[in-house]
PDB file of C-alpha atoms in Angstrom:
ATOM      1  CA  MET N  25      -4.643   2.840   8.378  1.00 46.00           C
ATOM      2  CA  ILE N  26      -2.160   1.157   6.124  1.00 47.00           C
ATOM      3  CA  ILE N  27      -0.165   3.098   3.616  1.00 47.00           C
ATOM      4  CA  SER N  28       1.795   1.957   0.619  1.00 52.00           C
ATOM      5  CA  HIS N  29       3.869   4.307  -1.446  1.00 51.00           C
ATOM      6  CA  CYS N  30       5.615   4.766  -4.743  1.00 52.00           C
ATOM      7  CA  ARG N  31       8.155   7.422  -5.660  1.00 49.00           C
ATOM      8  CA  LEU N  32       8.783   8.111  -9.349  1.00 48.00           C
ATOM      9  CA  THR N  33      12.174   9.471 -10.235  1.00 44.00           C
ATOM     10  CA  LYS N  34      13.574   9.877 -13.603  1.00 45.00           C
ATOM     11  CA  ASN N  35      15.748   7.517 -15.565  1.00 45.00           C
ATOM     12  CA  ILE N  36      14.509   7.063 -13.955  1.00 51.00           C
ATOM     13  CA  GLN N  37      13.076   5.499 -11.057  1.00 52.00           C
ATOM     14  CA  THR N  38       9.900   5.374  -9.154  1.00 53.00           C
ATOM     15  CA  ARG N  39      10.199   4.746  -5.501  1.00 49.00           C
ATOM     16  CA  LEU N  40       7.268   2.674  -4.485  1.00 52.00           C
ATOM     17  CA  LEU N  41       6.668   2.530  -0.753  1.00 44.00           C
ATOM     18  CA  GLU N  42       4.086  -0.110  -0.555  1.00 42.00           C
ATOM     19  CA  TYR N  43       2.732  -0.364   2.850  1.00 44.00           C
ATOM     20  CA  PHE N  44       2.051   1.450   6.045  1.00 46.00           C
ATOM     21  CA  VAL N  45      -0.570   0.757   8.697  1.00 46.00           C
ATOM     22  CA  LEU N  46      -2.285   3.577  10.500  1.00 46.00           C
ATOM     23  CA  GLU N  47      -5.671   3.025  12.034  1.00 45.00           C
ATOM     24  CA  VAL N  48      -7.760   5.972  10.943  1.00 45.00           C
ATOM     25  CA  THR N  49     -10.965   6.876  12.645  1.00 41.00           C
ATOM     26  CA  ALA N  50     -12.524  10.288  12.861  1.00 41.00           C
ATOM     27  CA  ARG N  51     -11.284  10.703  16.421  1.00 40.00           C
ATOM     28  CA  SER N  52      -7.732   9.419  15.922  1.00 42.00           C
ATOM     29  CA  ALA N  53      -7.167  11.466  12.796  1.00 42.00           C
ATOM     30  CA  ALA N  54      -8.548  14.587  14.416  1.00 40.00           C
ATOM     31  CA  ASN N  55      -6.320  14.085  17.432  1.00 43.00           C
ATOM     32  CA  ILE N  56      -3.180  13.464  15.400  1.00 39.00           C
ATOM     33  CA  LEU N  57      -3.765  16.276  12.966  1.00 40.00           C
ATOM     34  CA  GLY N  58      -5.013  18.666  15.606  1.00 42.00           C
ATOM     35  CA  ILE N  59      -2.054  18.220  17.905  1.00 39.00           C
ATOM     36  CA  HIS N  60       0.497  18.127  15.107  1.00 47.00           C
ATOM     37  CA  PRO N  61      -0.466  20.614  12.348  1.00 36.00           C
ATOM     38  CA  ASN N  62       2.528  19.490  10.292  1.00 42.00           C
ATOM     39  CA  SER N  63       1.270  15.956  10.591  1.00 71.00           C
ATOM     40  CA  ALA N  64       3.809  13.194  10.910  1.00 75.00           C
ATOM     41  CA  ILE N  65       1.542  11.091   8.728  1.00 79.00           C
ATOM     42  CA  ALA N  66       1.409  13.722   5.993  1.00 84.00           C
ATOM     43  CA  ASN N  67       5.174  14.118   6.105  1.00 80.00           C
ATOM     44  CA  ILE N  68       5.596  10.401   5.532  1.00 81.00           C
ATOM     45  CA  ILE N  69       3.161  10.386   2.614  1.00 85.00           C
ATOM     46  CA  LYS N  70       4.966  13.254   0.901  1.00 86.00           C
ATOM     47  CA  GLN N  71       8.123  11.175   0.604  1.00 83.00           C
ATOM     48  CA  PHE N  72       6.505   9.051  -2.096  1.00 86.00           C
ATOM     49  CA  ASP N  73       4.546   9.173  -5.331  1.00 89.00           C
ATOM     50  CA  VAL N  74       1.915   6.574  -4.491  1.00 89.00           C
ATOM     51  CA  VAL N  75       0.560   5.832  -1.054  1.00 86.00           C
ATOM     52  CA  ALA N  76      -1.947   3.050  -0.474  1.00 86.00           C
ATOM     53  CA  VAL N  77      -3.881   3.432   2.752  1.00 84.00           C
ATOM     54  CA  GLN N  78      -5.891   0.841   4.668  1.00 86.00           C
ATOM     55  CA  GLU N  79      -8.007   0.574   7.810  1.00 85.00           C
ATOM     56  CA  ILE N  80      -9.984   3.759   7.229  1.00 86.00           C
ATOM     57  CA  ARG N  81     -12.931   3.346   9.598  1.00 85.00           C
ATOM     58  CA  ASP N  82     -14.330   6.862   9.656  1.00 83.00           C
ATOM     59  CA  LYS N  83     -17.954   6.457   8.537  1.00 84.00           C
ATOM     60  CA  GLU N  84     -18.290  10.128   7.636  1.00 84.00           C
ATOM     61  CA  GLY N  85     -15.217  10.069   5.398  1.00 84.00           C
ATOM     62  CA  LEU N  86     -13.860  13.255   6.954  1.00 85.00           C
ATOM     63  CA  ALA N  87     -10.604  11.907   8.381  1.00 83.00           C
ATOM     64  CA  ILE N  88      -9.072  10.945   5.048  1.00 86.00           C
ATOM     65  CA  ILE N  89     -10.099  14.260   3.476  1.00 89.00           C
ATOM     66  CA  LYS N  90      -8.533  16.106   6.375  1.00 87.00           C
ATOM     67  CA  LEU N  91      -5.367  14.084   5.888  1.00 88.00           C
ATOM     68  CA  LEU N  92      -5.337  14.972   2.182  1.00 93.00           C
ATOM     69  CA  GLY N  93      -5.625  18.627   3.136  1.00 92.00           C
ATOM     70  CA  GLU N  94      -2.662  18.240   5.450  1.00 90.00           C
ATOM     71  CA  VAL N  95      -0.628  16.552   2.714  1.00 92.00           C
ATOM     72  CA  ASN N  96      -1.482  19.414   0.337  1.00 95.00           C
ATOM     73  CA  SER N  97      -0.917  22.153   2.913  1.00 92.00           C
ATOM     74  CA  THR N  98       2.098  23.590   1.068  1.00 89.00           C
ATOM     75  CA  ASN N  99       1.019  22.746  -2.485  1.00 92.00           C
ATOM     76  CA  ASP N 100      -1.749  20.927  -4.307  1.00 93.00           C
ATOM     77  CA  ASP N 101       0.392  18.067  -5.574  1.00 94.00           C
ATOM     78  CA  TYR N 102      -1.603  15.048  -4.392  1.00 95.00           C
ATOM     79  CA  SER N 103      -4.959  13.596  -5.282  1.00 97.00           C
ATOM     80  CA  ILE N 104      -6.778  10.635  -3.813  1.00 95.00           C
ATOM     81  CA  ILE N 105      -9.024   7.774  -4.832  1.00 95.00           C
ATOM     82  CA  VAL N 106     -11.099   6.037  -2.156  1.00 95.00           C
ATOM     83  CA  SER N 107     -12.809   2.645  -2.256  1.00 96.00           C
ATOM     84  CA  PRO N 108     -16.305   1.798  -1.055  1.00 96.00           C
ATOM     85  CA  ARG N 109     -16.511   0.614   2.558  1.00 96.00           C
ATOM     86  CA  VAL N 110     -15.795  -3.115   2.844  1.00 97.00           C
ATOM     87  CA  GLY N 111     -16.112  -5.793   5.509  1.00 96.00           C
ATOM     88  CA  ARG N 112     -18.554  -8.423   6.710  1.00 94.00           C
ATOM     89  CA  THR N 113     -19.304  -6.818  10.064  1.00 91.00           C
ATOM     90  CA  SER N 114     -20.449  -3.371  11.120  1.00 90.00           C
ATOM     91  CA  SER N 115     -16.771  -2.422  11.553  1.00 86.00           C
ATOM     92  CA  LYS N 116     -16.094  -1.666   7.911  1.00 93.00           C
ATOM     93  CA  GLU N 117     -12.967  -0.232   6.333  1.00 93.00           C
ATOM     94  CA  GLN N 118     -11.972   1.663   3.215  1.00 93.00           C
ATOM     95  CA  TYR N 119      -8.867   1.677   1.066  1.00 92.00           C
ATOM     96  CA  ALA N 120      -7.445   4.934  -0.251  1.00 90.00           C
ATOM     97  CA  ILE N 121      -4.637   5.680  -2.669  1.00 92.00           C
ATOM     98  CA  PHE N 122      -2.789   8.987  -2.601  1.00 92.00           C
ATOM     99  CA  TYR N 123      -0.823   9.795  -5.758  1.00 93.00           C
ATOM    100  CA  ARG N 124       1.381  12.696  -6.826  1.00 92.00           C
ATOM    101  CA  LYS N 125      -0.431  14.343  -9.730  1.00 95.00           C
ATOM    102  CA  SER N 126       2.725  15.710 -11.337  1.00 92.00           C
ATOM    103  CA  ASN N 127       4.147  12.195 -11.713  1.00 90.00           C
ATOM    104  CA  LEU N 128       1.205   9.812 -11.960  1.00 92.00           C
ATOM    105  CA  GLN N 129      -2.298   9.643 -13.298  1.00 95.00           C
ATOM    106  CA  ILE N 130      -5.200   7.250 -12.900  1.00 97.00           C
ATOM    107  CA  GLU N 131      -5.276   5.323 -16.156  1.00 97.00           C
ATOM    108  CA  LYS N 132      -8.450   3.373 -15.319  1.00 96.00           C
ATOM    109  CA  ASP N 133     -10.794   3.786 -12.378  1.00 95.00           C
ATOM    110  CA  GLY N 134     -10.555   1.693  -9.245  1.00 97.00           C
ATOM    111  CA  THR N 135     -12.748  -1.313  -8.542  1.00 98.00           C
ATOM    112  CA  LEU N 136     -13.234  -3.966  -5.887  1.00 98.00           C
ATOM    113  CA  TRP N 137     -12.595  -7.584  -6.722  1.00 97.00           C
ATOM    114  CA  PRO N 138     -16.024  -9.199  -7.263  1.00 98.00           C
ATOM    115  CA  ASP N 139     -15.966 -11.513  -4.255  1.00 97.00           C
ATOM    116  CA  THR N 140     -19.017 -13.560  -5.206  1.00 96.00           C
ATOM    117  CA  GLN N 141     -18.022 -16.439  -2.894  1.00 96.00           C
ATOM    118  CA  ASP N 142     -17.215 -14.225   0.100  1.00 97.00           C
ATOM    119  CA  LEU N 143     -13.593 -15.376   0.245  1.00 98.00           C
ATOM    120  CA  PHE N 144     -12.257 -12.196   1.828  1.00 98.00           C
ATOM    121  CA  GLU N 145     -13.211 -10.298   4.955  1.00 97.00           C
ATOM    122  CA  ARG N 146     -12.347  -7.149   2.989  1.00 97.00           C
ATOM    123  CA  GLU N 147     -12.388  -7.425  -0.796  1.00 98.00           C
ATOM    124  CA  PRO N 148      -9.142  -6.327  -2.476  1.00 98.00           C
ATOM    125  CA  TYR N 149      -9.238  -2.926  -4.159  1.00 98.00           C
ATOM    126  CA  MET N 150      -7.419  -2.243  -7.415  1.00 98.00           C
ATOM    127  CA  VAL N 151      -6.648   0.652  -9.720  1.00 97.00           C
ATOM    128  CA  MET N 152      -4.463   1.215 -12.785  1.00 97.00           C
ATOM    129  CA  LEU N 153      -1.860   3.989 -12.715  1.00 95.00           C
ATOM    130  CA  LYS N 154       0.551   5.370 -15.302  1.00 94.00           C
ATOM    131  CA  ALA N 155       3.665   7.515 -15.097  1.00 92.00           C
ATOM    132  CA  ILE N 156       3.010  10.853 -16.793  1.00 91.00           C
ATOM    133  CA  ASN N 157       6.570  11.270 -18.056  1.00 88.00           C
ATOM    134  CA  GLY N 158       7.291   7.635 -18.849  1.00 90.00           C
ATOM    135  CA  THR N 159       5.907   4.354 -20.128  1.00 92.00           C
ATOM    136  CA  PHE N 160       5.509   2.594 -16.791  1.00 93.00           C
ATOM    137  CA  ASP N 161       1.920   1.588 -16.109  1.00 95.00           C
ATOM    138  CA  PHE N 162       0.692  -0.965 -13.626  1.00 95.00           C
ATOM    139  CA  VAL N 163      -2.263  -2.212 -11.637  1.00 97.00           C
ATOM    140  CA  LEU N 164      -2.061  -1.710  -7.892  1.00 95.00           C
ATOM    141  CA  VAL N 165      -3.956  -4.290  -5.813  1.00 96.00           C
ATOM    142  CA  ASP N 166      -4.426  -3.273  -2.189  1.00 94.00           C
ATOM    143  CA  ILE N 167      -5.425  -5.947   0.331  1.00 93.00           C
ATOM    144  CA  HIS N 168      -5.787  -6.108   4.112  1.00 93.00           C
ATOM    145  CA  THR N 169      -6.332  -9.704   5.171  1.00 93.00           C
ATOM    146  CA  LYS N 170      -8.209 -10.850   8.239  1.00 94.00           C
ATOM    147  CA  PRO N 171      -5.491 -12.129  10.610  1.00 92.00           C
ATOM    148  CA  ASP N 172      -7.224 -15.376  11.562  1.00 94.00           C
ATOM    149  CA  ASP N 173      -8.053 -16.115   7.909  1.00 96.00           C
ATOM    150  CA  SER N 174      -4.835 -14.825   6.358  1.00 93.00           C
ATOM    151  CA  ALA N 175      -3.624 -18.227   5.129  1.00 93.00           C
ATOM    152  CA  LYS N 176      -6.870 -18.828   3.265  1.00 96.00           C
ATOM    153  CA  GLU N 177      -7.094 -15.288   1.904  1.00 96.00           C
ATOM    154  CA  ILE N 178      -3.453 -15.200   0.769  1.00 93.00           C
ATOM    155  CA  ALA N 179      -4.004 -18.474  -1.095  1.00 94.00           C
ATOM    156  CA  PHE N 180      -6.667 -16.765  -3.222  1.00 97.00           C
ATOM    157  CA  LEU N 181      -4.550 -13.720  -4.102  1.00 97.00           C
ATOM    158  CA  PRO N 182      -3.138 -15.198  -7.347  1.00 97.00           C
ATOM    159  CA  GLU N 183      -6.739 -15.446  -8.557  1.00 98.00           C
ATOM    160  CA  VAL N 184      -7.262 -11.777  -7.677  1.00 98.00           C
ATOM    161  CA  ILE N 185      -4.064 -10.834  -9.507  1.00 98.00           C
ATOM    162  CA  ARG N 186      -5.159 -12.744 -12.618  1.00 98.00           C
ATOM    163  CA  PHE N 187      -8.499 -10.962 -12.518  1.00 98.00           C
ATOM    164  CA  ALA N 188      -6.758  -7.584 -12.213  1.00 99.00           C
ATOM    165  CA  ALA N 189      -4.508  -8.301 -15.197  1.00 98.00           C
ATOM    166  CA  GLU N 190      -7.472  -9.326 -17.341  1.00 98.00           C
ATOM    167  CA  TYR N 191      -9.823  -6.586 -16.156  1.00 98.00           C
ATOM    168  CA  TYR N 192      -7.327  -3.814 -16.879  1.00 98.00           C
ATOM    169  CA  GLU N 193      -5.665  -5.595 -19.823  1.00 98.00           C
ATOM    170  CA  GLU N 194      -2.318  -4.947 -18.121  1.00 98.00           C
ATOM    171  CA  PRO N 195       0.125  -7.729 -17.154  1.00 98.00           C
ATOM    172  CA  ASP N 196       2.109  -5.646 -14.644  1.00 97.00           C
ATOM    173  CA  VAL N 197       0.338  -6.104 -11.308  1.00 97.00           C
ATOM    174  CA  LEU N 198       1.620  -5.133  -7.860  1.00 94.00           C
ATOM    175  CA  CYS N 199      -0.114  -6.708  -4.864  1.00 93.00           C
ATOM    176  CA  ILE N 200       0.514  -4.845  -1.634  1.00 91.00           C
ATOM    177  CA  GLY N 201      -0.780  -4.540   1.874  1.00 90.00           C
ATOM    178  CA  ASP N 202      -0.994  -5.943   5.353  1.00 89.00           C
ATOM    179  CA  LEU N 203      -1.234  -9.619   4.530  1.00 88.00           C
ATOM    180  CA  ASN N 204      -0.558 -10.750   8.111  1.00 84.00           C
ATOM    181  CA  ALA N 205       1.856 -13.058   6.321  1.00 79.00           C
ATOM    182  CA  ASP N 206       3.988 -14.234   9.231  1.00 84.00           C
ATOM    183  CA  GLY N 207       3.989 -15.132  12.904  1.00 80.00           C
ATOM    184  CA  ALA N 208       1.059 -17.042  14.344  1.00 84.00           C
ATOM    185  CA  TYR N 209      -1.172 -16.133  11.395  1.00 87.00           C
ATOM    186  CA  PHE N 210       0.756 -17.569   8.455  1.00 89.00           C
ATOM    187  CA  ASP N 211       3.594 -19.982   7.726  1.00 87.00           C
ATOM    188  CA  GLU N 212       5.849 -17.795   5.595  1.00 86.00           C
ATOM    189  CA  ASP N 213       7.577 -20.870   4.168  1.00 86.00           C
ATOM    190  CA  SER N 214       4.356 -21.549   2.234  1.00 87.00           C
ATOM    191  CA  TYR N 215       4.605 -18.173   0.483  1.00 86.00           C
ATOM    192  CA  GLN N 216       6.710 -19.731  -2.280  1.00 87.00           C
ATOM    193  CA  THR N 217       3.998 -22.282  -3.003  1.00 91.00           C
ATOM    194  CA  ILE N 218       1.400 -19.545  -3.460  1.00 92.00           C
ATOM    195  CA  PHE N 219       3.680 -17.087  -5.264  1.00 90.00           C
ATOM    196  CA  PRO N 220       6.210 -19.274  -7.155  1.00 91.00           C
ATOM    197  CA  TYR N 221       9.352 -17.569  -8.401  1.00 88.00           C
ATOM    198  CA  SER N 222       8.512 -18.610 -11.957  1.00 91.00           C
ATOM    199  CA  SER N 223       5.485 -16.294 -12.003  1.00 94.00           C
ATOM    200  CA  TYR N 224       6.030 -13.681  -9.278  1.00 95.00           C
ATOM    201  CA  LEU N 225       8.592 -11.342  -7.786  1.00 92.00           C
ATOM    202  CA  TRP N 226       8.957 -11.304  -4.013  1.00 89.00           C
ATOM    203  CA  ILE N 227       9.889  -7.681  -3.586  1.00 90.00           C
ATOM    204  CA  ILE N 228       9.612  -7.830   0.199  1.00 87.00           C
ATOM    205  CA  PRO N 229      11.327 -11.069   1.329  1.00 87.00           C
ATOM    206  CA  ASN N 230      10.619 -13.191   4.375  1.00 81.00           C
ATOM    207  CA  SER N 231      13.668 -11.736   6.110  1.00 86.00           C
ATOM    208  CA  ALA N 232      12.193  -8.224   6.334  1.00 84.00           C
ATOM    209  CA  ASP N 233      10.830  -6.944   9.647  1.00 80.00           C
ATOM    210  CA  THR N 234       7.880  -4.673   8.904  1.00 79.00           C
ATOM    211  CA  THR N 235       6.555  -4.283  12.441  1.00 77.00           C
ATOM    212  CA  VAL N 236       7.217  -1.514  14.948  1.00 77.00           C
ATOM    213  CA  GLY N 237       7.097  -3.843  17.962  1.00 73.00           C
ATOM    214  CA  LYS N 238       9.854  -5.982  19.429  1.00 77.00           C
ATOM    215  CA  GLN N 239       8.936  -9.109  17.489  1.00 79.00           C
ATOM    216  CA  SER N 240      10.269  -9.519  13.953  1.00 83.00           C
ATOM    217  CA  ASN N 241       7.484 -10.302  11.475  1.00 82.00           C
ATOM    218  CA  THR N 242       6.968  -9.780   7.753  1.00 77.00           C
ATOM    219  CA  TYR N 243       3.276  -8.959   7.872  1.00 76.00           C
ATOM    220  CA  ASP N 244       3.484  -6.412   5.057  1.00 86.00           C
ATOM    221  CA  ARG N 245       4.294  -7.501   1.526  1.00 87.00           C
ATOM    222  CA  ILE N 246       4.885  -6.365  -2.015  1.00 90.00           C
ATOM    223  CA  SER N 247       4.536  -9.113  -4.584  1.00 91.00           C
ATOM    224  CA  ALA N 248       4.327  -8.581  -8.331  1.00 94.00           C
ATOM    225  CA  THR N 249       3.810 -10.452 -11.552  1.00 97.00           C
ATOM    226  CA  SER N 250       7.105 -11.465 -13.164  1.00 96.00           C
ATOM    227  CA  THR N 251       6.405  -9.171 -16.131  1.00 96.00           C
ATOM    228  CA  ILE N 252       7.323  -6.209 -13.940  1.00 94.00           C
ATOM    229  CA  GLN N 253      10.912  -7.456 -13.631  1.00 93.00           C
ATOM    230  CA  GLU N 254      12.138  -5.083 -16.362  1.00 92.00           C
ATOM    231  CA  ASP N 255      10.707  -2.118 -14.455  1.00 91.00           C
ATOM    232  CA  TRP N 256      11.952  -2.973 -10.979  1.00 91.00           C
ATOM    233  CA  THR N 257      15.359  -1.519 -10.099  1.00 88.00           C
ATOM    234  CA  GLY N 258      15.969  -4.277  -7.566  1.00 90.00           C
ATOM    235  CA  GLU N 259      15.764  -1.773  -4.709  1.00 88.00           C
ATOM    236  CA  TRP N 260      13.358  -2.247  -1.821  1.00 89.00           C
ATOM    237  CA  GLY N 261      13.219  -1.429   1.840  1.00 87.00           C
ATOM    238  CA  VAL N 262      11.358  -0.933   5.083  1.00 86.00           C
ATOM    239  CA  TYR N 263      10.976   2.779   5.800  1.00 78.00           C
ATOM    240  CA  ARG N 264      11.767   3.235   9.483  1.00 76.00           C
ATOM    241  CA  PHE N 265      10.366   6.718   9.579  1.00 73.00           C
ATOM    242  CA  ASP N 266      10.931   7.120  13.312  1.00 70.00           C
ATOM    243  CA  GLU N 267      14.687   7.107  12.673  1.00 69.00           C
ATOM    244  CA  ALA N 268      14.466  10.086  10.313  1.00 67.00           C
ATOM    245  CA  GLU N 269      15.471  13.403  11.882  1.00 65.00           C
ATOM    246  CA  ALA N 270      12.381  15.185  10.581  1.00 63.00           C
ATOM    247  CA  PHE N 271      10.183  12.726  12.450  1.00 64.00           C
ATOM    248  CA  SER N 272      12.227  12.235  15.604  1.00 62.00           C
ATOM    249  CA  SER N 273      12.296  15.992  16.174  1.00 63.00           C
ATOM    250  CA  LEU N 274       8.500  15.936  16.600  1.00 63.00           C
ATOM    251  CA  GLY N 275       8.821  13.823  19.734  1.00 64.00           C
ATOM    252  CA  ILE N 276       6.115  11.386  18.611  1.00 65.00           C
ATOM    253  CA  ASP N 277       6.248   7.714  19.544  1.00 65.00           C
ATOM    254  CA  ALA N 278       6.052   5.659  16.337  1.00 66.00           C
ATOM    255  CA  ALA N 279       3.782   3.113  18.019  1.00 63.00           C
ATOM    256  CA  SER N 280       1.235   5.861  18.666  1.00 61.00           C
ATOM    257  CA  LEU N 281       0.781   6.195  14.899  1.00 66.00           C
ATOM    258  CA  THR N 282       1.079   2.623  13.686  1.00 68.00           C
ATOM    259  CA  ASP N 283       2.341  -0.849  14.489  1.00 71.00           C
ATOM    260  CA  HIS N 284       3.663  -1.315  10.945  1.00 72.00           C
ATOM    261  CA  TYR N 285       6.478   0.290   8.980  1.00 80.00           C
ATOM    262  CA  PRO N 286       5.934   1.207   5.327  1.00 82.00           C
ATOM    263  CA  VAL N 287       7.659  -1.012   2.791  1.00 84.00           C
ATOM    264  CA  TRP N 288       8.855   0.322  -0.540  1.00 85.00           C
ATOM    265  CA  ALA N 289      10.496  -0.545  -3.845  1.00 85.00           C
ATOM    266  CA  SER N 290      11.893   1.497  -6.740  1.00 85.00           C
ATOM    267  CA  PHE N 291      10.847   1.206 -10.362  1.00 88.00           C
ATOM    268  CA  TYR N 292      12.083   2.661 -13.627  1.00 88.00           C
ATOM    269  CA  ILE N 293       9.436   4.668 -15.450  1.00 88.00           C
ATOM    270  CA  ASP N 294      10.939   4.465 -18.949  1.00 88.00           C
ATOM    271  CA  ARG N 295      11.547   0.744 -19.542  1.00 87.00           C
ATOM    272  CA  ASP N 296       8.038  -0.686 -19.659  1.00 80.00           C
ATOM    273  CA  SER N 297       7.549  -2.638 -22.894  1.00 73.00           C
ATOM    274  CA  LYS N 298       4.298  -4.403 -22.028  1.00 68.00           C
TER     275      LYS N 298
END
């Protein structure tokens, strides 16, 4: 499962943690949540206002609902929107977006990009959100590329972003997810050709290491249309949750949960003029 997050704070910033990979199946989620009632995953989610999740493979849909229950175990502050199952093979996945109801609302329902030419292994999922106590609204595009096809799929993402902006009539678009945009899968030097600085913000740069393992790779990305510049505080990061005391005290190996770290960025909620 991959998770991306956004924290809204006043004056006002929103901390957007945009990506976290946790493989979620019925068995893995049951094991994690059963052994650790105060789930490490839920604790991570509750640090942020928006959490985009990928690699949900539970056919019954119970694992993600159980995770939502764990997140809301102390209060009912989060809601969730879940995509249809996507993928060419029998091993299909879903996207899910957790959001803090006191800070954000769904402005327009989620939809899959209409992949009429079968360009993606898993069609990107998108939804429009708005800050309840501010003017900041944006479209969140969540994408998990197929590793072996990542170069081709990444090249088509600007087209997906344009569609999202037109479909929701909203120029501020954030594209997040496990793009497999480094290492043997993708030449990160070509990222500038696909997402030129004149039109896009690179919120997560090539220098970031978003993987839990020993190798340094920037698989996970946050890119945005340049119109979101006025909303972005300039802050971003890779959330190394296993270094936090609350997590380390649980005695859980980070690699047992995920091989990716979440990536985040902060946004003002009161400066949006578009």
